[in-house]
PDB file of C-alpha atoms and ligand atoms in Angstrom:
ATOM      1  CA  UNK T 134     -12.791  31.133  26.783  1.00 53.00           C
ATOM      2  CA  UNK T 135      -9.570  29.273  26.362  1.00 56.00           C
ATOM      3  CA  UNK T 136      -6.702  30.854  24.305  1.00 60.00           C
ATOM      4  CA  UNK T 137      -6.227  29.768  20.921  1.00 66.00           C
ATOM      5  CA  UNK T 138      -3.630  27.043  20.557  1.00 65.00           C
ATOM      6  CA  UNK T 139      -0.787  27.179  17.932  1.00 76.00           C
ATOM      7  CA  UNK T 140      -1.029  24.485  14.802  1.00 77.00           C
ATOM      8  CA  UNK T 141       1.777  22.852  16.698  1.00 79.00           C
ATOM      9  CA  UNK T 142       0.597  22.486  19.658  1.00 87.00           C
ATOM     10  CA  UNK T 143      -1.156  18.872  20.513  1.00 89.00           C
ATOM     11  CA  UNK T 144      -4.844  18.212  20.274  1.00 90.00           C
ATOM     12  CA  UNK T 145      -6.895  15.318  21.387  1.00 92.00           C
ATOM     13  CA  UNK T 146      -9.478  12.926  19.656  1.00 91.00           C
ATOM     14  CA  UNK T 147     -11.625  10.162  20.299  1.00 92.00           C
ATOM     15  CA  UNK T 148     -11.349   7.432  18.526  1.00 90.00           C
ATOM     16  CA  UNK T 149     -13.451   4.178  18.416  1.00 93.00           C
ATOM     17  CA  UNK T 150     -12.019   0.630  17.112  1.00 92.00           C
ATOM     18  CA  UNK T 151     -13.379  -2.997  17.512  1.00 95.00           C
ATOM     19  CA  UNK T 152     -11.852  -4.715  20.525  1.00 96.00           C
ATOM     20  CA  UNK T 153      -9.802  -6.723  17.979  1.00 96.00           C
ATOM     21  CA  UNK T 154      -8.248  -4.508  15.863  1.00 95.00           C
ATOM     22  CA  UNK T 155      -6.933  -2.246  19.178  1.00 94.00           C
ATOM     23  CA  UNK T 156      -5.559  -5.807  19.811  1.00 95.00           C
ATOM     24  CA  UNK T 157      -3.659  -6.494  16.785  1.00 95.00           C
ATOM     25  CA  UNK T 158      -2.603  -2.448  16.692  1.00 94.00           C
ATOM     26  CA  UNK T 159      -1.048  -2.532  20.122  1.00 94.00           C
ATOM     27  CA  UNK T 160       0.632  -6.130  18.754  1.00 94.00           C
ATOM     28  CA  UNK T 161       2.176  -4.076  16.193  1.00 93.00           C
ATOM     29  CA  UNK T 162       2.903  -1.095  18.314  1.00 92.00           C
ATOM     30  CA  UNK T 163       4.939  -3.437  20.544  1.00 92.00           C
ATOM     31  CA  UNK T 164       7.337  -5.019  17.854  1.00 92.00           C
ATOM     32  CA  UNK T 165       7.798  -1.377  16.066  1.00 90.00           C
ATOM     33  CA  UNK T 166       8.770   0.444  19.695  1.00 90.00           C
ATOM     34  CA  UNK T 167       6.246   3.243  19.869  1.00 90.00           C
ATOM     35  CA  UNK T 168       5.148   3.814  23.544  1.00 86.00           C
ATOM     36  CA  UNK T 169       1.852   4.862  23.046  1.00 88.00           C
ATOM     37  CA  UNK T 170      -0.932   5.230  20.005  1.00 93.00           C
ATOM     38  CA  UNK T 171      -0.921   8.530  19.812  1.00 93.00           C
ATOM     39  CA  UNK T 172       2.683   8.730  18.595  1.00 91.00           C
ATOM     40  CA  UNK T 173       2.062   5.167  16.297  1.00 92.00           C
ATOM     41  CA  UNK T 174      -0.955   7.365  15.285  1.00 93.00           C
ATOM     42  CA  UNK T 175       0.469  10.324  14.147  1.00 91.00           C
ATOM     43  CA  UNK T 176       3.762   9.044  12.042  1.00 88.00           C
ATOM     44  CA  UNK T 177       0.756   6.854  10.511  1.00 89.00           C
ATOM     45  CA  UNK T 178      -1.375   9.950   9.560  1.00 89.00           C
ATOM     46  CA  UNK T 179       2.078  11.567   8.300  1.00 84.00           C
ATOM     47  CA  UNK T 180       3.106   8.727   6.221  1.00 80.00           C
ATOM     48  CA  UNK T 181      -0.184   8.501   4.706  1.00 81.00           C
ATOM     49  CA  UNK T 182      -0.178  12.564   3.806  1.00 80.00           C
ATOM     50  CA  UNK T 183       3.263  12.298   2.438  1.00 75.00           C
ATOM     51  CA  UNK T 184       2.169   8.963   0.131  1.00 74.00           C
ATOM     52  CA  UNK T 185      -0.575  11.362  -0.854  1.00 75.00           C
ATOM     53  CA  UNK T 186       1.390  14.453  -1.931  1.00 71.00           C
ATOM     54  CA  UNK T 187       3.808  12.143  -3.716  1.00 72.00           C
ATOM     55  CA  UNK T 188       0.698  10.304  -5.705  1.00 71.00           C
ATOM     56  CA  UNK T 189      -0.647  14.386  -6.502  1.00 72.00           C
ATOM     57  CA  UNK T 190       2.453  15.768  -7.715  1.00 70.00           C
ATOM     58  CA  UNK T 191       2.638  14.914 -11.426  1.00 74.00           C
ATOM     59  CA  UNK T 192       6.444  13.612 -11.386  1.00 76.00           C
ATOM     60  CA  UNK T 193       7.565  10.232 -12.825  1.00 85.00           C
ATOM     61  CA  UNK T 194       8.552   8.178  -9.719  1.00 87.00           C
ATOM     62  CA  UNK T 195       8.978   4.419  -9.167  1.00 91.00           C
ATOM     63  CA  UNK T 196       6.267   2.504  -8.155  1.00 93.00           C
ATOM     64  CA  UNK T 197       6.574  -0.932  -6.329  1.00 96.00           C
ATOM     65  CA  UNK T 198       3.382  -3.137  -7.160  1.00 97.00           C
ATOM     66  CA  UNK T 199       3.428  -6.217  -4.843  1.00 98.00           C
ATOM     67  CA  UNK T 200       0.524  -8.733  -4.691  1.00 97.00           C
ATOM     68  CA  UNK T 201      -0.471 -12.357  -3.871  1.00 97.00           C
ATOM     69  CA  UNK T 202      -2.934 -14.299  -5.392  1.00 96.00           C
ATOM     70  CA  UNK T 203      -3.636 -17.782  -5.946  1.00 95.00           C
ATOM     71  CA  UNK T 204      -2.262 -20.016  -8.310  1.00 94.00           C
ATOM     72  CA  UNK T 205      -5.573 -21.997  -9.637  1.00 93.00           C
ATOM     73  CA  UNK T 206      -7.390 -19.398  -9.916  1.00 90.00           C
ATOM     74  CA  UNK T 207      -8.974 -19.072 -13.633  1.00 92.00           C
ATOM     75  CA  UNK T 208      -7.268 -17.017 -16.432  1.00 94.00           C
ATOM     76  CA  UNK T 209      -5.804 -15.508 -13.464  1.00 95.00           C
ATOM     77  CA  UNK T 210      -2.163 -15.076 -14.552  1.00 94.00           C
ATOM     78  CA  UNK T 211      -3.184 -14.882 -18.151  1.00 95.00           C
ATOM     79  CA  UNK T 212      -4.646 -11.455 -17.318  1.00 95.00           C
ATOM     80  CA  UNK T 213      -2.239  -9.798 -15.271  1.00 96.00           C
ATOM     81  CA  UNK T 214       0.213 -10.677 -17.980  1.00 95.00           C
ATOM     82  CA  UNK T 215      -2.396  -9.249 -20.263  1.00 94.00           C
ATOM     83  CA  UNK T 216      -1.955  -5.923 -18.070  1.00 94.00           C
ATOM     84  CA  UNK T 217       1.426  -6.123 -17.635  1.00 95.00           C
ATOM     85  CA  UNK T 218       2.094  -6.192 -21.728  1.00 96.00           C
ATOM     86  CA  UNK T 219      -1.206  -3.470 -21.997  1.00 96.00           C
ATOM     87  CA  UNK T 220       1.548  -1.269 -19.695  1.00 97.00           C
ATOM     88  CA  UNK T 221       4.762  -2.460 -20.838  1.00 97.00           C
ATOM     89  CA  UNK T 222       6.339   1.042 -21.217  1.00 97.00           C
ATOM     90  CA  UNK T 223       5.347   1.893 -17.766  1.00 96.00           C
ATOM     91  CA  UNK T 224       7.070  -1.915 -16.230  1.00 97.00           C
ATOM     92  CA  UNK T 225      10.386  -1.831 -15.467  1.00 97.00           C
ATOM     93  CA  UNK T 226      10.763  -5.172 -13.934  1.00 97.00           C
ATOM     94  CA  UNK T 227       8.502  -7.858 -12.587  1.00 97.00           C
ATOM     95  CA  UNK T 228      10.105 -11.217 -10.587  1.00 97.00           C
ATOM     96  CA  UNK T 229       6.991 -13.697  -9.838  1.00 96.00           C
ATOM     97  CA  UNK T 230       7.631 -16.138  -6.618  1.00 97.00           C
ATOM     98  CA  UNK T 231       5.555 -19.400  -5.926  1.00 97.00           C
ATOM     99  CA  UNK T 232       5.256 -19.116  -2.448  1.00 96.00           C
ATOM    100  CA  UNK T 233       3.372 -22.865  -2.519  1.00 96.00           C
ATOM    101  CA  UNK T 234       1.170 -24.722  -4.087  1.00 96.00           C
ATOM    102  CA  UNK T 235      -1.819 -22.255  -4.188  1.00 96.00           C
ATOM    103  CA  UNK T 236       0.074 -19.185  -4.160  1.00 96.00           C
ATOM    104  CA  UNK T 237       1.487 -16.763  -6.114  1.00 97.00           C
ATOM    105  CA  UNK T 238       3.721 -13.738  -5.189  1.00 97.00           C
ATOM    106  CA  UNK T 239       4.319 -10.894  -7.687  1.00 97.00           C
ATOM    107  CA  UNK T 240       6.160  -7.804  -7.375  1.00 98.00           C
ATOM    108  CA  UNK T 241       6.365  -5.181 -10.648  1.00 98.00           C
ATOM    109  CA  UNK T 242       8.573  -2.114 -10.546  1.00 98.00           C
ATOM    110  CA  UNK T 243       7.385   0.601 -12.151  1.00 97.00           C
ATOM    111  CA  UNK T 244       8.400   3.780 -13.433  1.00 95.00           C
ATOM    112  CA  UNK T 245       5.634   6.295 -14.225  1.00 93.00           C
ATOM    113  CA  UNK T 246       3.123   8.915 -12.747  1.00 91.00           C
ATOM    114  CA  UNK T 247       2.066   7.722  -9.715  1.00 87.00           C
ATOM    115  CA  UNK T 248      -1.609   7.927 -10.780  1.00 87.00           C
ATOM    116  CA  UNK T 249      -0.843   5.739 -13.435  1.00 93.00           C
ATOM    117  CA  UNK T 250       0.781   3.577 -11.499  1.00 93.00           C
ATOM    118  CA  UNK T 251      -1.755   3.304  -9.063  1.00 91.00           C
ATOM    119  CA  UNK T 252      -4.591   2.762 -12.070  1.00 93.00           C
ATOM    120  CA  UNK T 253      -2.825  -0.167 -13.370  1.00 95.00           C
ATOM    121  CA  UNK T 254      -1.957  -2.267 -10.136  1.00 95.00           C
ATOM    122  CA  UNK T 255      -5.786  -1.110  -8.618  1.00 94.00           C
ATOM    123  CA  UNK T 256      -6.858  -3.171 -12.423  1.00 94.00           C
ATOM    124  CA  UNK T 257      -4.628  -5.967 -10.876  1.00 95.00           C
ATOM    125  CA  UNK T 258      -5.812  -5.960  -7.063  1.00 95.00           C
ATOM    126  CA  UNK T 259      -9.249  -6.099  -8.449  1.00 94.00           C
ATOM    127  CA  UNK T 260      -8.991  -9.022  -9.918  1.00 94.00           C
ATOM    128  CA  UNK T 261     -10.848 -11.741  -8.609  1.00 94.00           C
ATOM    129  CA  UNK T 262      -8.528 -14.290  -6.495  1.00 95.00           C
ATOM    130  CA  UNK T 263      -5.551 -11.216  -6.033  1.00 96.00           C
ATOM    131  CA  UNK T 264      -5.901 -11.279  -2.041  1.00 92.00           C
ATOM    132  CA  UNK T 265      -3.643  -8.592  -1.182  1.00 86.00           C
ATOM    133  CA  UNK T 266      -2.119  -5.683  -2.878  1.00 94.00           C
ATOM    134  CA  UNK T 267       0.566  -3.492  -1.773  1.00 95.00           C
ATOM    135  CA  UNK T 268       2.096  -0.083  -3.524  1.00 93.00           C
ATOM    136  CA  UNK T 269       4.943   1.712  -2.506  1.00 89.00           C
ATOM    137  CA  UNK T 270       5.897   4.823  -4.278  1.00 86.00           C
ATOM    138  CA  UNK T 271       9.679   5.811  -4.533  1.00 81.00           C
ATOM    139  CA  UNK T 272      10.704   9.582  -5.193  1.00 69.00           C
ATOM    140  CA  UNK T 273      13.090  11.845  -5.182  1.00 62.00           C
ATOM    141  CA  UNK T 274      10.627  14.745  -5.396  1.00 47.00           C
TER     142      UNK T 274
HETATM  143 NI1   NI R 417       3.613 -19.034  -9.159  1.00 63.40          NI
END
């Protein structure tokens, strides 16, 4: 019977990935600095509990919305300016870049709940020809 280990005290895991994603992981581990995955893997799994307690708590914080999508696709921008005025008193700011001829880049600052914040620019990301969607939430709290 071993002794019981503290909460602090390290713990190992399996964990199974396609070949290609370990690939592109340890790519990104390189250019960041980590030294091994465990340490990439556990300031991941903090960063993603801390984006979670912020997106609980029921404080106003700023939201940054950012999202690429293409240019010809149909009605497209109409709607996400349809959302955009549907949430205007939730928008602080939104600067739209044409990256080239297909593509659009948009990034809306918010100031809101971050549940709110996160219903409106999942509306967006679901939108069909939004590729990627990106939300970082910015607190004091
Ligand atoms: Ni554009």
């Amino acid at each position: 019977m071993g002794r019981k280990k503290s909460k602090e005290e390290l713990y190992r895991f399996g964990v199974s990935m396609e070949e290609s994603l370990i690939e592109k992981f340890d790519n990104y581990l390189m250019k960041r600095g980590y030294y091994n995955r465990s340490e990439a893997i556990r300031d991941l799994v903090r960063d993603l509990l801390a984006k979670e307690k912020v997106e609980l708590k029921n404080a106003t914080v700023y939201g940054i919305v950012s999202f690429i999508y293409e240019h010809h696709q149909r009605e497209l921008e109409e709607k996400i300016t349809e959302y955009q005025h549907e949430n205007y008193k939730s928008i602080i700011s939104t600067t739209h870049i044409h990256i080239d001829h297909e593509n659009c880049l948009e990034v809306i600052i918010m100031k809101d709940k971050a549940q709110k914040i996160k219903s409106i620019a999942d509306s967006i990301f679901a939108l069909k020809g939004v590729k990627s969607g990106q939300i970082s939430f910015v607190s004091l709290v």
